[in-house]
Amino acid sequence: MEKGEAAFWSLPTGFETAPQVDLQTERAHPARIYDYMLGGKTNFAADREAGDKVLADWPGSRRATLAARAVMHRMTRRLAQVHGVRQFLDIGTGIPTTPNLHEIAQQVDPASRVVYVDNDPIVLAHSRALLTSAPEGRTAYVSGDLRAPDGFLTDPGLEETLDLTRPVALTLINIVHFMSDEAVRGPVQQLLDVLPSGSFLALTAGTADSAPEHAEVATSRYREAGIETRLRTHAEVKQFFTGLELDDPGVVLVNRWHPELDDSPALADHEVMGYAGIGRKP
Ligand SMILES: C[S@@+](CC[C@H](N)C(=O)[O-])C[C@H]1O[C@@H](n2cnc3c(N)ncnc32)[C@H](O)[C@@H]1O
């Protein structure tokens, strides 16, 4: 998106009650900075400026972002192939980027069902790309906030897509580091309480453990752009899985999480700044 392009988006069919949405293009937004770092085009000058500042001080940050996205692909593949998951609730979806989660899940079983949730209007504006389900399956997009699950758990789009009496994978990929413990731990527990036995939590979270200097660059540039981040230690990330059975290989840096499941470039620990893990609700 070039500088000066429209600051308002018309919403896709089905969202006519709110025909226009303020994208606040003058401010950097996490979804759009992430899109820029991944090489996407759904971003504005403020997003690119924030991304360029991170890149200037940490040229490898684009590789780290690609690695953060790639682990989502691998986690989805393992959930579908090894654990037989056919229902996914993906919160903090981000701007669509091929392949999206449902495309990976439906490669394993076209009947897979996915509900996407995000609170950024630009993700809503582009959500049509997330609704390209295989005919045997189903996808839905719901505007919602992870910090307030009641706001989306009873949304018709969710209720018509997921059967909450059967196992669901709750996927929280690259989102919890935008929230404090006070804001996020209660809602994650509430969601896990709603899901039946045999459901999964797949989560990645930013950390400074592996690359403290790079983490300092990223957090301070984000802060300058008005975005607070909360990086977590290994022990703090593991706490999200309390009461769950941790899947192999446990909570590990993203580059170490089943790298055999795709052909992403092998990265050293100091090149990434996130942990990944999957847990099963007993
Ligand atoms: C870095 S992107 C991650 C996108 C995708 N999950 C991935 O890993 O490729 C973080 C996403 O979380 C969304 N997000 C941030 N805070 C949120 C909240 N409280 N509720 C719902 N979505 C949120 C942002 O809008 C953004 O799209």
PDB file of C-alpha atoms and ligand atoms in Angstrom:
ATOM      1  CA  MET A   1       0.000   0.000   0.000  1.00  0.00           C
ATOM      2  CA  GLU A   2       1.532   3.283  -1.039  1.00  0.00           C
ATOM      3  CA  LYS A   3       1.708   6.441   1.013  1.00  0.00           C
ATOM      4  CA  GLY A   4      -1.395   8.570   0.666  1.00  0.00           C
ATOM      5  CA  GLU A   5      -3.633   5.633  -0.186  1.00  0.00           C
ATOM      6  CA  ALA A   6      -7.137   5.619   1.278  1.00  0.00           C
ATOM      7  CA  ALA A   7      -7.245   5.553   5.051  1.00  0.00           C
ATOM      8  CA  PHE A   8     -10.653   3.882   5.042  1.00  0.00           C
ATOM      9  CA  TRP A   9     -11.574   0.480   3.772  1.00  0.00           C
ATOM     10  CA  SER A  10     -14.930  -0.743   2.608  1.00  0.00           C
ATOM     11  CA  LEU A  11     -15.740  -3.913   4.430  1.00  0.00           C
ATOM     12  CA  PRO A  12     -16.457  -7.233   2.755  1.00  0.00           C
ATOM     13  CA  THR A  13     -20.002  -8.438   2.130  1.00  0.00           C
ATOM     14  CA  GLY A  14     -21.626  -9.407   5.394  1.00  0.00           C
ATOM     15  CA  PHE A  15     -20.201  -6.487   7.325  1.00  0.00           C
ATOM     16  CA  GLU A  16     -22.532  -3.837   5.904  1.00  0.00           C
ATOM     17  CA  THR A  17     -23.543  -2.591   9.346  1.00  0.00           C
ATOM     18  CA  ALA A  18     -20.139  -0.944   9.603  1.00  0.00           C
ATOM     19  CA  PRO A  19     -19.468   0.146   6.030  1.00  0.00           C
ATOM     20  CA  GLN A  20     -16.226   1.933   6.779  1.00  0.00           C
ATOM     21  CA  VAL A  21     -13.547   1.470   9.365  1.00  0.00           C
ATOM     22  CA  ASP A  22     -10.806   3.827  10.503  1.00  0.00           C
ATOM     23  CA  LEU A  23      -7.534   2.025   9.947  1.00  0.00           C
ATOM     24  CA  GLN A  24      -5.549   4.643  11.888  1.00  0.00           C
ATOM     25  CA  THR A  25      -2.910   4.651   9.175  1.00  0.00           C
ATOM     26  CA  GLU A  26      -0.926   7.369  10.914  1.00  0.00           C
ATOM     27  CA  ARG A  27      -0.013   4.912  13.673  1.00  0.00           C
ATOM     28  CA  ALA A  28       1.983   1.709  13.374  1.00  0.00           C
ATOM     29  CA  HIS A  29      -0.024  -1.465  14.089  1.00  0.00           C
ATOM     30  CA  PRO A  30       1.338  -4.913  15.007  1.00  0.00           C
ATOM     31  CA  ALA A  31      -0.484  -6.760  12.195  1.00  0.00           C
ATOM     32  CA  ARG A  32       0.813  -4.355   9.566  1.00  0.00           C
ATOM     33  CA  ILE A  33       4.404  -4.175  10.823  1.00  0.00           C
ATOM     34  CA  TYR A  34       4.388  -7.980  10.829  1.00  0.00           C
ATOM     35  CA  ASP A  35       3.022  -7.978   7.277  1.00  0.00           C
ATOM     36  CA  TYR A  36       5.800  -5.590   6.218  1.00  0.00           C
ATOM     37  CA  MET A  37       8.477  -7.749   7.842  1.00  0.00           C
ATOM     38  CA  LEU A  38       7.064 -10.802   6.036  1.00  0.00           C
ATOM     39  CA  GLY A  39       7.351  -8.955   2.721  1.00  0.00           C
ATOM     40  CA  GLY A  40       3.604  -8.223   2.372  1.00  0.00           C
ATOM     41  CA  LYS A  41       1.957  -5.145   0.897  1.00  0.00           C
ATOM     42  CA  THR A  42      -0.825  -4.511   3.412  1.00  0.00           C
ATOM     43  CA  ASN A  43       0.965  -1.825   5.399  1.00  0.00           C
ATOM     44  CA  PHE A  44       1.367   1.938   5.583  1.00  0.00           C
ATOM     45  CA  ALA A  45       4.228   4.419   6.009  1.00  0.00           C
ATOM     46  CA  ALA A  46       4.100   4.351   9.838  1.00  0.00           C
ATOM     47  CA  ASP A  47       4.301   0.545   9.807  1.00  0.00           C
ATOM     48  CA  ARG A  48       7.211   0.518   7.359  1.00  0.00           C
ATOM     49  CA  GLU A  49       9.009   3.191   9.353  1.00  0.00           C
ATOM     50  CA  ALA A  50       8.771   1.109  12.538  1.00  0.00           C
ATOM     51  CA  GLY A  51       9.849  -2.029  10.652  1.00  0.00           C
ATOM     52  CA  ASP A  52      12.761  -0.240   8.983  1.00  0.00           C
ATOM     53  CA  LYS A  53      14.009   0.964  12.357  1.00  0.00           C
ATOM     54  CA  VAL A  54      14.094  -2.605  13.649  1.00  0.00           C
ATOM     55  CA  LEU A  55      15.781  -3.775  10.427  1.00  0.00           C
ATOM     56  CA  ALA A  56      18.398  -1.011  10.641  1.00  0.00           C
ATOM     57  CA  ASP A  57      19.571  -2.186  14.054  1.00  0.00           C
ATOM     58  CA  TRP A  58      18.872  -5.879  13.512  1.00  0.00           C
ATOM     59  CA  PRO A  59      19.131  -6.812   9.821  1.00  0.00           C
ATOM     60  CA  GLY A  60      18.269 -10.420  10.646  1.00  0.00           C
ATOM     61  CA  SER A  61      14.864  -9.486  12.035  1.00  0.00           C
ATOM     62  CA  ARG A  62      13.131 -10.311   8.756  1.00  0.00           C
ATOM     63  CA  ARG A  63      14.452 -13.887   8.956  1.00  0.00           C
ATOM     64  CA  ALA A  64      13.300 -14.049  12.568  1.00  0.00           C
ATOM     65  CA  THR A  65       9.805 -12.910  11.538  1.00  0.00           C
ATOM     66  CA  LEU A  66       9.650 -15.473   8.730  1.00  0.00           C
ATOM     67  CA  ALA A  67      10.679 -18.121  11.273  1.00  0.00           C
ATOM     68  CA  ALA A  68       7.924 -16.932  13.628  1.00  0.00           C
ATOM     69  CA  ARG A  69       5.339 -17.395  10.865  1.00  0.00           C
ATOM     70  CA  ALA A  70       6.785 -20.709   9.630  1.00  0.00           C
ATOM     71  CA  VAL A  71       6.364 -22.358  13.010  1.00  0.00           C
ATOM     72  CA  MET A  72       2.606 -21.729  12.685  1.00  0.00           C
ATOM     73  CA  HIS A  73       2.661 -23.826   9.511  1.00  0.00           C
ATOM     74  CA  ARG A  74       4.491 -26.650  11.262  1.00  0.00           C
ATOM     75  CA  MET A  75       2.314 -26.559  14.371  1.00  0.00           C
ATOM     76  CA  THR A  76      -0.846 -26.724  12.263  1.00  0.00           C
ATOM     77  CA  ARG A  77       0.572 -29.605  10.232  1.00  0.00           C
ATOM     78  CA  ARG A  78       1.489 -31.580  13.346  1.00  0.00           C
ATOM     79  CA  LEU A  79      -1.858 -30.870  15.023  1.00  0.00           C
ATOM     80  CA  ALA A  80      -3.694 -32.144  11.940  1.00  0.00           C
ATOM     81  CA  GLN A  81      -1.425 -35.020  10.918  1.00  0.00           C
ATOM     82  CA  VAL A  82      -0.235 -36.427  14.218  1.00  0.00           C
ATOM     83  CA  HIS A  83      -3.008 -35.407  16.611  1.00  0.00           C
ATOM     84  CA  GLY A  84      -5.921 -35.649  14.169  1.00  0.00           C
ATOM     85  CA  VAL A  85      -7.248 -32.163  14.947  1.00  0.00           C
ATOM     86  CA  ARG A  86      -9.990 -31.046  12.568  1.00  0.00           C
ATOM     87  CA  GLN A  87     -11.195 -27.885  14.337  1.00  0.00           C
ATOM     88  CA  PHE A  88      -9.106 -24.779  14.956  1.00  0.00           C
ATOM     89  CA  LEU A  89      -9.776 -21.524  16.803  1.00  0.00           C
ATOM     90  CA  ASP A  90      -7.038 -19.125  15.714  1.00  0.00           C
ATOM     91  CA  ILE A  91      -6.881 -15.897  17.699  1.00  0.00           C
ATOM     92  CA  GLY A  92      -4.592 -13.101  16.506  1.00  0.00           C
ATOM     93  CA  THR A  93      -4.777 -14.319  12.922  1.00  0.00           C
ATOM     94  CA  GLY A  94      -2.966 -11.444  11.275  1.00  0.00           C
ATOM     95  CA  ILE A  95      -3.246 -10.180   7.715  1.00  0.00           C
ATOM     96  CA  PRO A  96      -3.802 -13.128   5.371  1.00  0.00           C
ATOM     97  CA  THR A  97      -0.528 -14.580   4.071  1.00  0.00           C
ATOM     98  CA  THR A  98      -0.430 -17.732   1.975  1.00  0.00           C
ATOM     99  CA  PRO A  99      -0.560 -20.373   3.192  1.00  0.00           C
ATOM    100  CA  ASN A 100      -3.077 -19.458   5.876  1.00  0.00           C
ATOM    101  CA  LEU A 101      -3.833 -21.871   8.690  1.00  0.00           C
ATOM    102  CA  HIS A 102      -6.943 -23.366   7.064  1.00  0.00           C
ATOM    103  CA  GLU A 103      -5.030 -24.085   3.864  1.00  0.00           C
ATOM    104  CA  ILE A 104      -2.534 -26.213   5.777  1.00  0.00           C
ATOM    105  CA  ALA A 105      -5.199 -27.959   7.853  1.00  0.00           C
ATOM    106  CA  GLN A 106      -7.308 -28.654   4.767  1.00  0.00           C
ATOM    107  CA  GLN A 107      -4.321 -30.120   2.933  1.00  0.00           C
ATOM    108  CA  VAL A 108      -4.464 -32.842   5.580  1.00  0.00           C
ATOM    109  CA  ASP A 109      -8.271 -33.064   5.664  1.00  0.00           C
ATOM    110  CA  PRO A 110     -10.414 -30.809   3.449  1.00  0.00           C
ATOM    111  CA  ALA A 111     -13.236 -31.140   5.995  1.00  0.00           C
ATOM    112  CA  SER A 112     -11.235 -29.200   8.611  1.00  0.00           C
ATOM    113  CA  ARG A 113     -12.963 -26.193  10.146  1.00  0.00           C
ATOM    114  CA  VAL A 114     -11.268 -22.973  11.209  1.00  0.00           C
ATOM    115  CA  VAL A 115     -12.508 -19.856  12.991  1.00  0.00           C
ATOM    116  CA  TYR A 116     -10.223 -16.849  12.751  1.00  0.00           C
ATOM    117  CA  VAL A 117     -10.390 -14.052  15.339  1.00  0.00           C
ATOM    118  CA  ASP A 118      -8.524 -10.731  15.336  1.00  0.00           C
ATOM    119  CA  ASN A 119      -9.212  -7.270  16.711  1.00  0.00           C
ATOM    120  CA  ASP A 120      -7.486  -5.238  14.005  1.00  0.00           C
ATOM    121  CA  PRO A 121      -9.865  -3.718  11.427  1.00  0.00           C
ATOM    122  CA  ILE A 122      -7.370  -4.243   8.619  1.00  0.00           C
ATOM    123  CA  VAL A 123      -7.500  -7.999   9.187  1.00  0.00           C
ATOM    124  CA  LEU A 124     -11.295  -7.797   8.966  1.00  0.00           C
ATOM    125  CA  ALA A 125     -10.995  -5.773   5.768  1.00  0.00           C
ATOM    126  CA  HIS A 126      -8.901  -8.541   4.212  1.00  0.00           C
ATOM    127  CA  SER A 127     -10.743 -11.434   5.772  1.00  0.00           C
ATOM    128  CA  ARG A 128     -12.196 -12.597   2.473  1.00  0.00           C
ATOM    129  CA  ALA A 129      -8.863 -14.297   1.805  1.00  0.00           C
ATOM    130  CA  LEU A 130      -9.479 -16.362   4.958  1.00  0.00           C
ATOM    131  CA  LEU A 131     -12.868 -17.562   3.784  1.00  0.00           C
ATOM    132  CA  THR A 132     -11.598 -19.664   0.894  1.00  0.00           C
ATOM    133  CA  SER A 133     -12.469 -22.960   2.535  1.00  0.00           C
ATOM    134  CA  ALA A 134     -12.463 -26.253   0.707  1.00  0.00           C
ATOM    135  CA  PRO A 135     -16.131 -27.147   0.048  1.00  0.00           C
ATOM    136  CA  GLU A 136     -15.939 -30.084   2.475  1.00  0.00           C
ATOM    137  CA  GLY A 137     -14.825 -27.828   5.345  1.00  0.00           C
ATOM    138  CA  ARG A 138     -15.660 -24.382   6.612  1.00  0.00           C
ATOM    139  CA  THR A 139     -13.942 -21.180   7.745  1.00  0.00           C
ATOM    140  CA  ALA A 140     -15.278 -18.093   9.471  1.00  0.00           C
ATOM    141  CA  TYR A 141     -13.865 -14.756  10.480  1.00  0.00           C
ATOM    142  CA  VAL A 142     -15.006 -13.134  13.712  1.00  0.00           C
ATOM    143  CA  SER A 143     -13.921  -9.731  14.985  1.00  0.00           C
ATOM    144  CA  GLY A 144     -12.930 -10.205  18.591  1.00  0.00           C
ATOM    145  CA  ASP A 145     -10.423  -9.543  21.316  1.00  0.00           C
ATOM    146  CA  LEU A 146      -8.447 -12.270  23.057  1.00  0.00           C
ATOM    147  CA  ARG A 147      -8.800 -10.329  26.302  1.00  0.00           C
ATOM    148  CA  ALA A 148     -12.603 -10.679  26.166  1.00  0.00           C
ATOM    149  CA  PRO A 149     -13.578 -14.211  25.020  1.00  0.00           C
ATOM    150  CA  ASP A 150     -17.275 -13.675  25.849  1.00  0.00           C
ATOM    151  CA  GLY A 151     -17.354 -11.242  22.954  1.00  0.00           C
ATOM    152  CA  PHE A 152     -16.637 -13.918  20.324  1.00  0.00           C
ATOM    153  CA  LEU A 153     -17.447 -17.294  21.914  1.00  0.00           C
ATOM    154  CA  THR A 154     -21.161 -16.876  21.199  1.00  0.00           C
ATOM    155  CA  ASP A 155     -20.721 -15.250  17.797  1.00  0.00           C
ATOM    156  CA  PRO A 156     -22.880 -17.063  15.207  1.00  0.00           C
ATOM    157  CA  GLY A 157     -19.849 -17.404  12.923  1.00  0.00           C
ATOM    158  CA  LEU A 158     -18.071 -19.395  15.611  1.00  0.00           C
ATOM    159  CA  GLU A 159     -21.108 -21.366  16.715  1.00  0.00           C
ATOM    160  CA  GLU A 160     -21.954 -22.398  13.145  1.00  0.00           C
ATOM    161  CA  THR A 161     -18.382 -23.433  12.353  1.00  0.00           C
ATOM    162  CA  LEU A 162     -17.032 -25.180  15.434  1.00  0.00           C
ATOM    163  CA  ASP A 163     -18.601 -27.951  17.495  1.00  0.00           C
ATOM    164  CA  LEU A 164     -17.355 -27.102  20.967  1.00  0.00           C
ATOM    165  CA  THR A 165     -18.326 -30.536  22.281  1.00  0.00           C
ATOM    166  CA  ARG A 166     -15.504 -31.995  20.150  1.00  0.00           C
ATOM    167  CA  PRO A 167     -11.741 -31.268  20.384  1.00  0.00           C
ATOM    168  CA  VAL A 168     -10.494 -27.930  19.108  1.00  0.00           C
ATOM    169  CA  ALA A 169      -6.973 -26.562  18.768  1.00  0.00           C
ATOM    170  CA  LEU A 170      -6.748 -23.076  20.235  1.00  0.00           C
ATOM    171  CA  THR A 171      -3.906 -21.442  18.317  1.00  0.00           C
ATOM    172  CA  LEU A 172      -2.308 -18.323  19.797  1.00  0.00           C
ATOM    173  CA  ILE A 173       0.582 -17.647  17.465  1.00  0.00           C
ATOM    174  CA  ASN A 174       2.661 -14.508  17.963  1.00  0.00           C
ATOM    175  CA  ILE A 175      -0.036 -12.682  19.915  1.00  0.00           C
ATOM    176  CA  VAL A 176       0.483 -13.046  23.673  1.00  0.00           C
ATOM    177  CA  HIS A 177       3.602 -10.870  23.664  1.00  0.00           C
ATOM    178  CA  PHE A 178       1.321  -7.902  23.004  1.00  0.00           C
ATOM    179  CA  MET A 179      -0.367  -8.474  26.371  1.00  0.00           C
ATOM    180  CA  SER A 180       0.480  -8.399  30.051  1.00  0.00           C
ATOM    181  CA  ASP A 181      -0.031 -11.497  32.218  1.00  0.00           C
ATOM    182  CA  GLU A 182      -2.992  -9.798  33.885  1.00  0.00           C
ATOM    183  CA  ALA A 183      -4.654  -9.266  30.503  1.00  0.00           C
ATOM    184  CA  VAL A 184      -3.992 -12.625  28.903  1.00  0.00           C
ATOM    185  CA  ARG A 185      -3.737 -15.454  31.427  1.00  0.00           C
ATOM    186  CA  GLY A 186      -7.367 -15.321  32.570  1.00  0.00           C
ATOM    187  CA  PRO A 187      -8.793 -15.328  29.020  1.00  0.00           C
ATOM    188  CA  VAL A 188      -6.539 -18.205  27.917  1.00  0.00           C
ATOM    189  CA  GLN A 189      -7.713 -20.226  30.908  1.00  0.00           C
ATOM    190  CA  GLN A 190     -11.341 -19.306  30.185  1.00  0.00           C
ATOM    191  CA  LEU A 191     -10.969 -20.555  26.609  1.00  0.00           C
ATOM    192  CA  LEU A 192      -9.311 -23.789  27.709  1.00  0.00           C
ATOM    193  CA  ASP A 193     -12.090 -24.336  30.250  1.00  0.00           C
ATOM    194  CA  VAL A 194     -14.688 -24.043  27.486  1.00  0.00           C
ATOM    195  CA  LEU A 195     -12.948 -26.563  25.212  1.00  0.00           C
ATOM    196  CA  PRO A 196     -13.466 -30.291  25.810  1.00  0.00           C
ATOM    197  CA  SER A 197     -10.913 -32.895  26.836  1.00  0.00           C
ATOM    198  CA  GLY A 198      -8.615 -33.782  23.922  1.00  0.00           C
ATOM    199  CA  SER A 199      -8.370 -30.146  22.820  1.00  0.00           C
ATOM    200  CA  PHE A 200      -5.011 -28.470  22.312  1.00  0.00           C
ATOM    201  CA  LEU A 201      -3.289 -25.174  23.010  1.00  0.00           C
ATOM    202  CA  ALA A 202      -0.670 -24.208  20.410  1.00  0.00           C
ATOM    203  CA  LEU A 203       1.157 -21.081  21.475  1.00  0.00           C
ATOM    204  CA  THR A 204       4.198 -19.069  20.515  1.00  0.00           C
ATOM    205  CA  ALA A 205       5.504 -16.165  22.570  1.00  0.00           C
ATOM    206  CA  GLY A 206       8.288 -13.626  22.244  1.00  0.00           C
ATOM    207  CA  THR A 207      11.339 -13.953  24.451  1.00  0.00           C
ATOM    208  CA  ALA A 208      14.594 -12.162  25.160  1.00  0.00           C
ATOM    209  CA  ASP A 209      16.260 -15.406  26.341  1.00  0.00           C
ATOM    210  CA  SER A 210      17.858 -16.307  23.008  1.00  0.00           C
ATOM    211  CA  ALA A 211      18.947 -12.900  21.728  1.00  0.00           C
ATOM    212  CA  PRO A 212      18.793 -10.211  24.425  1.00  0.00           C
ATOM    213  CA  GLU A 213      20.323  -7.484  22.263  1.00  0.00           C
ATOM    214  CA  HIS A 214      17.956  -8.137  19.369  1.00  0.00           C
ATOM    215  CA  ALA A 215      15.033  -8.273  21.764  1.00  0.00           C
ATOM    216  CA  GLU A 216      16.028  -4.897  23.158  1.00  0.00           C
ATOM    217  CA  VAL A 217      16.071  -3.451  19.629  1.00  0.00           C
ATOM    218  CA  ALA A 218      12.654  -4.895  18.799  1.00  0.00           C
ATOM    219  CA  THR A 219      10.938  -3.897  22.048  1.00  0.00           C
ATOM    220  CA  SER A 220      12.322  -0.365  22.061  1.00  0.00           C
ATOM    221  CA  ARG A 221      11.468   0.313  18.400  1.00  0.00           C
ATOM    222  CA  TYR A 222       7.954  -1.026  18.975  1.00  0.00           C
ATOM    223  CA  ARG A 223       7.633   1.119  22.098  1.00  0.00           C
ATOM    224  CA  GLU A 224       8.715   4.201  20.142  1.00  0.00           C
ATOM    225  CA  ALA A 225       5.929   3.348  17.687  1.00  0.00           C
ATOM    226  CA  GLY A 226       3.418   3.172  20.571  1.00  0.00           C
ATOM    227  CA  ILE A 227       3.244  -0.635  20.858  1.00  0.00           C
ATOM    228  CA  GLU A 228       4.047  -2.240  24.205  1.00  0.00           C
ATOM    229  CA  THR A 229       5.382  -5.789  24.234  1.00  0.00           C
ATOM    230  CA  ARG A 230       5.794  -8.286  27.057  1.00  0.00           C
ATOM    231  CA  LEU A 231       8.561 -10.768  26.381  1.00  0.00           C
ATOM    232  CA  ARG A 232       8.635 -13.912  28.523  1.00  0.00           C
ATOM    233  CA  THR A 233      11.228 -16.299  29.863  1.00  0.00           C
ATOM    234  CA  HIS A 234      11.079 -20.016  29.168  1.00  0.00           C
ATOM    235  CA  ALA A 235       9.512 -20.604  32.596  1.00  0.00           C
ATOM    236  CA  GLU A 236       6.894 -17.916  31.985  1.00  0.00           C
ATOM    237  CA  VAL A 237       5.932 -19.357  28.602  1.00  0.00           C
ATOM    238  CA  LYS A 238       5.695 -22.832  30.116  1.00  0.00           C
ATOM    239  CA  GLN A 239       3.157 -21.526  32.609  1.00  0.00           C
ATOM    240  CA  PHE A 240       0.640 -21.190  29.778  1.00  0.00           C
ATOM    241  CA  PHE A 241       0.658 -24.999  29.606  1.00  0.00           C
ATOM    242  CA  THR A 242      -0.051 -25.625  33.281  1.00  0.00           C
ATOM    243  CA  GLY A 243      -2.520 -28.509  33.551  1.00  0.00           C
ATOM    244  CA  LEU A 244      -1.907 -29.603  29.941  1.00  0.00           C
ATOM    245  CA  GLU A 245       0.127 -32.559  28.631  1.00  0.00           C
ATOM    246  CA  LEU A 246       3.071 -31.067  26.760  1.00  0.00           C
ATOM    247  CA  ASP A 247       3.610 -32.427  23.285  1.00  0.00           C
ATOM    248  CA  ASP A 248       7.092 -33.358  22.078  1.00  0.00           C
ATOM    249  CA  PRO A 249       9.554 -31.534  22.216  1.00  0.00           C
ATOM    250  CA  GLY A 250       8.055 -29.313  24.943  1.00  0.00           C
ATOM    251  CA  VAL A 251       8.414 -25.541  24.972  1.00  0.00           C
ATOM    252  CA  VAL A 252      11.455 -24.745  22.817  1.00  0.00           C
ATOM    253  CA  LEU A 253      12.762 -21.919  20.654  1.00  0.00           C
ATOM    254  CA  VAL A 254      10.839 -21.743  17.375  1.00  0.00           C
ATOM    255  CA  ASN A 255      13.830 -22.864  15.306  1.00  0.00           C
ATOM    256  CA  ARG A 256      13.969 -26.062  17.404  1.00  0.00           C
ATOM    257  CA  TRP A 257      10.255 -26.846  17.181  1.00  0.00           C
ATOM    258  CA  HIS A 258       9.985 -29.757  14.715  1.00  0.00           C
ATOM    259  CA  PRO A 259      12.199 -28.195  12.023  1.00  0.00           C
ATOM    260  CA  GLU A 260      11.793 -31.403   9.981  1.00  0.00           C
ATOM    261  CA  LEU A 261       8.200 -30.464   9.183  1.00  0.00           C
ATOM    262  CA  ASP A 262       9.144 -27.900   6.547  1.00  0.00           C
ATOM    263  CA  ASP A 263      12.104 -26.707   4.515  1.00  0.00           C
ATOM    264  CA  SER A 264      12.615 -23.379   6.308  1.00  0.00           C
ATOM    265  CA  PRO A 265      16.254 -22.302   6.567  1.00  0.00           C
ATOM    266  CA  ALA A 266      17.956 -23.616   9.704  1.00  0.00           C
ATOM    267  CA  LEU A 267      18.470 -20.717  12.107  1.00  0.00           C
ATOM    268  CA  ALA A 268      20.704 -20.500  15.161  1.00  0.00           C
ATOM    269  CA  ASP A 269      19.144 -19.786  18.541  1.00  0.00           C
ATOM    270  CA  HIS A 270      20.401 -16.189  18.561  1.00  0.00           C
ATOM    271  CA  GLU A 271      18.549 -15.523  15.274  1.00  0.00           C
ATOM    272  CA  VAL A 272      15.063 -16.088  16.720  1.00  0.00           C
ATOM    273  CA  MET A 273      13.197 -14.543  19.618  1.00  0.00           C
ATOM    274  CA  GLY A 274      10.248 -16.797  20.270  1.00  0.00           C
ATOM    275  CA  TYR A 275       9.234 -19.995  22.047  1.00  0.00           C
ATOM    276  CA  ALA A 276       6.723 -22.502  20.724  1.00  0.00           C
ATOM    277  CA  GLY A 277       4.798 -25.295  22.391  1.00  0.00           C
ATOM    278  CA  ILE A 278       1.723 -27.474  22.116  1.00  0.00           C
ATOM    279  CA  GLY A 279      -0.227 -28.856  25.050  1.00  0.00           C
ATOM    280  CA  ARG A 280      -3.177 -31.286  25.170  1.00  0.00           C
ATOM    281  CA  LYS A 281      -6.047 -30.879  27.585  1.00  0.00           C
ATOM    282  CA  PRO A 282      -6.392 -34.200  29.455  1.00  0.00           C
TER     283      PRO A 282
HETATM  284  C1  LIG B   1       2.206 -10.604  14.862  1.00  0.00           C
HETATM  285  S1  LIG B   1       0.583 -10.867  14.293  1.00  0.00           S
HETATM  286  C2  LIG B   1       0.521 -12.645  14.232  1.00  0.00           C
HETATM  287  C3  LIG B   1      -0.289 -13.180  13.089  1.00  0.00           C
HETATM  288  C4  LIG B   1      -0.356 -14.702  12.972  1.00  0.00           C
HETATM  289  N1  LIG B   1      -0.906 -15.335  14.152  1.00  0.00           N
HETATM  290  C5  LIG B   1       1.000 -15.303  12.704  1.00  0.00           C
HETATM  291  O1  LIG B   1       1.674 -15.712  13.631  1.00  0.00           O
HETATM  292  O2  LIG B   1       1.430 -15.307  11.559  1.00  0.00           O
HETATM  293  C6  LIG B   1      -0.353 -10.533  15.778  1.00  0.00           C
HETATM  294  C7  LIG B   1      -1.837 -10.409  15.512  1.00  0.00           C
HETATM  295  O3  LIG B   1      -2.518 -10.373  16.761  1.00  0.00           O
HETATM  296  C8  LIG B   1      -3.561  -9.425  16.672  1.00  0.00           C
HETATM  297  N2  LIG B   1      -3.901  -9.003  18.025  1.00  0.00           N
HETATM  298  C9  LIG B   1      -3.158  -8.260  18.871  1.00  0.00           C
HETATM  299  N3  LIG B   1      -3.809  -8.089  20.035  1.00  0.00           N
HETATM  300  C10 LIG B   1      -5.003  -8.739  19.918  1.00  0.00           C
HETATM  301  C11 LIG B   1      -6.108  -8.935  20.784  1.00  0.00           C
HETATM  302  N4  LIG B   1      -6.115  -8.424  22.014  1.00  0.00           N
HETATM  303  N5  LIG B   1      -7.140  -9.678  20.339  1.00  0.00           N
HETATM  304  C12 LIG B   1      -7.150 -10.202  19.098  1.00  0.00           C
HETATM  305  N6  LIG B   1      -6.121 -10.037  18.224  1.00  0.00           N
HETATM  306  C13 LIG B   1      -5.061  -9.314  18.632  1.00  0.00           C
HETATM  307  C14 LIG B   1      -2.999  -8.322  15.808  1.00  0.00           C
HETATM  308  O4  LIG B   1      -4.018  -7.534  15.238  1.00  0.00           O
HETATM  309  C15 LIG B   1      -2.221  -9.118  14.783  1.00  0.00           C
HETATM  310  O5  LIG B   1      -3.024  -9.426  13.664  1.00  0.00           O
END
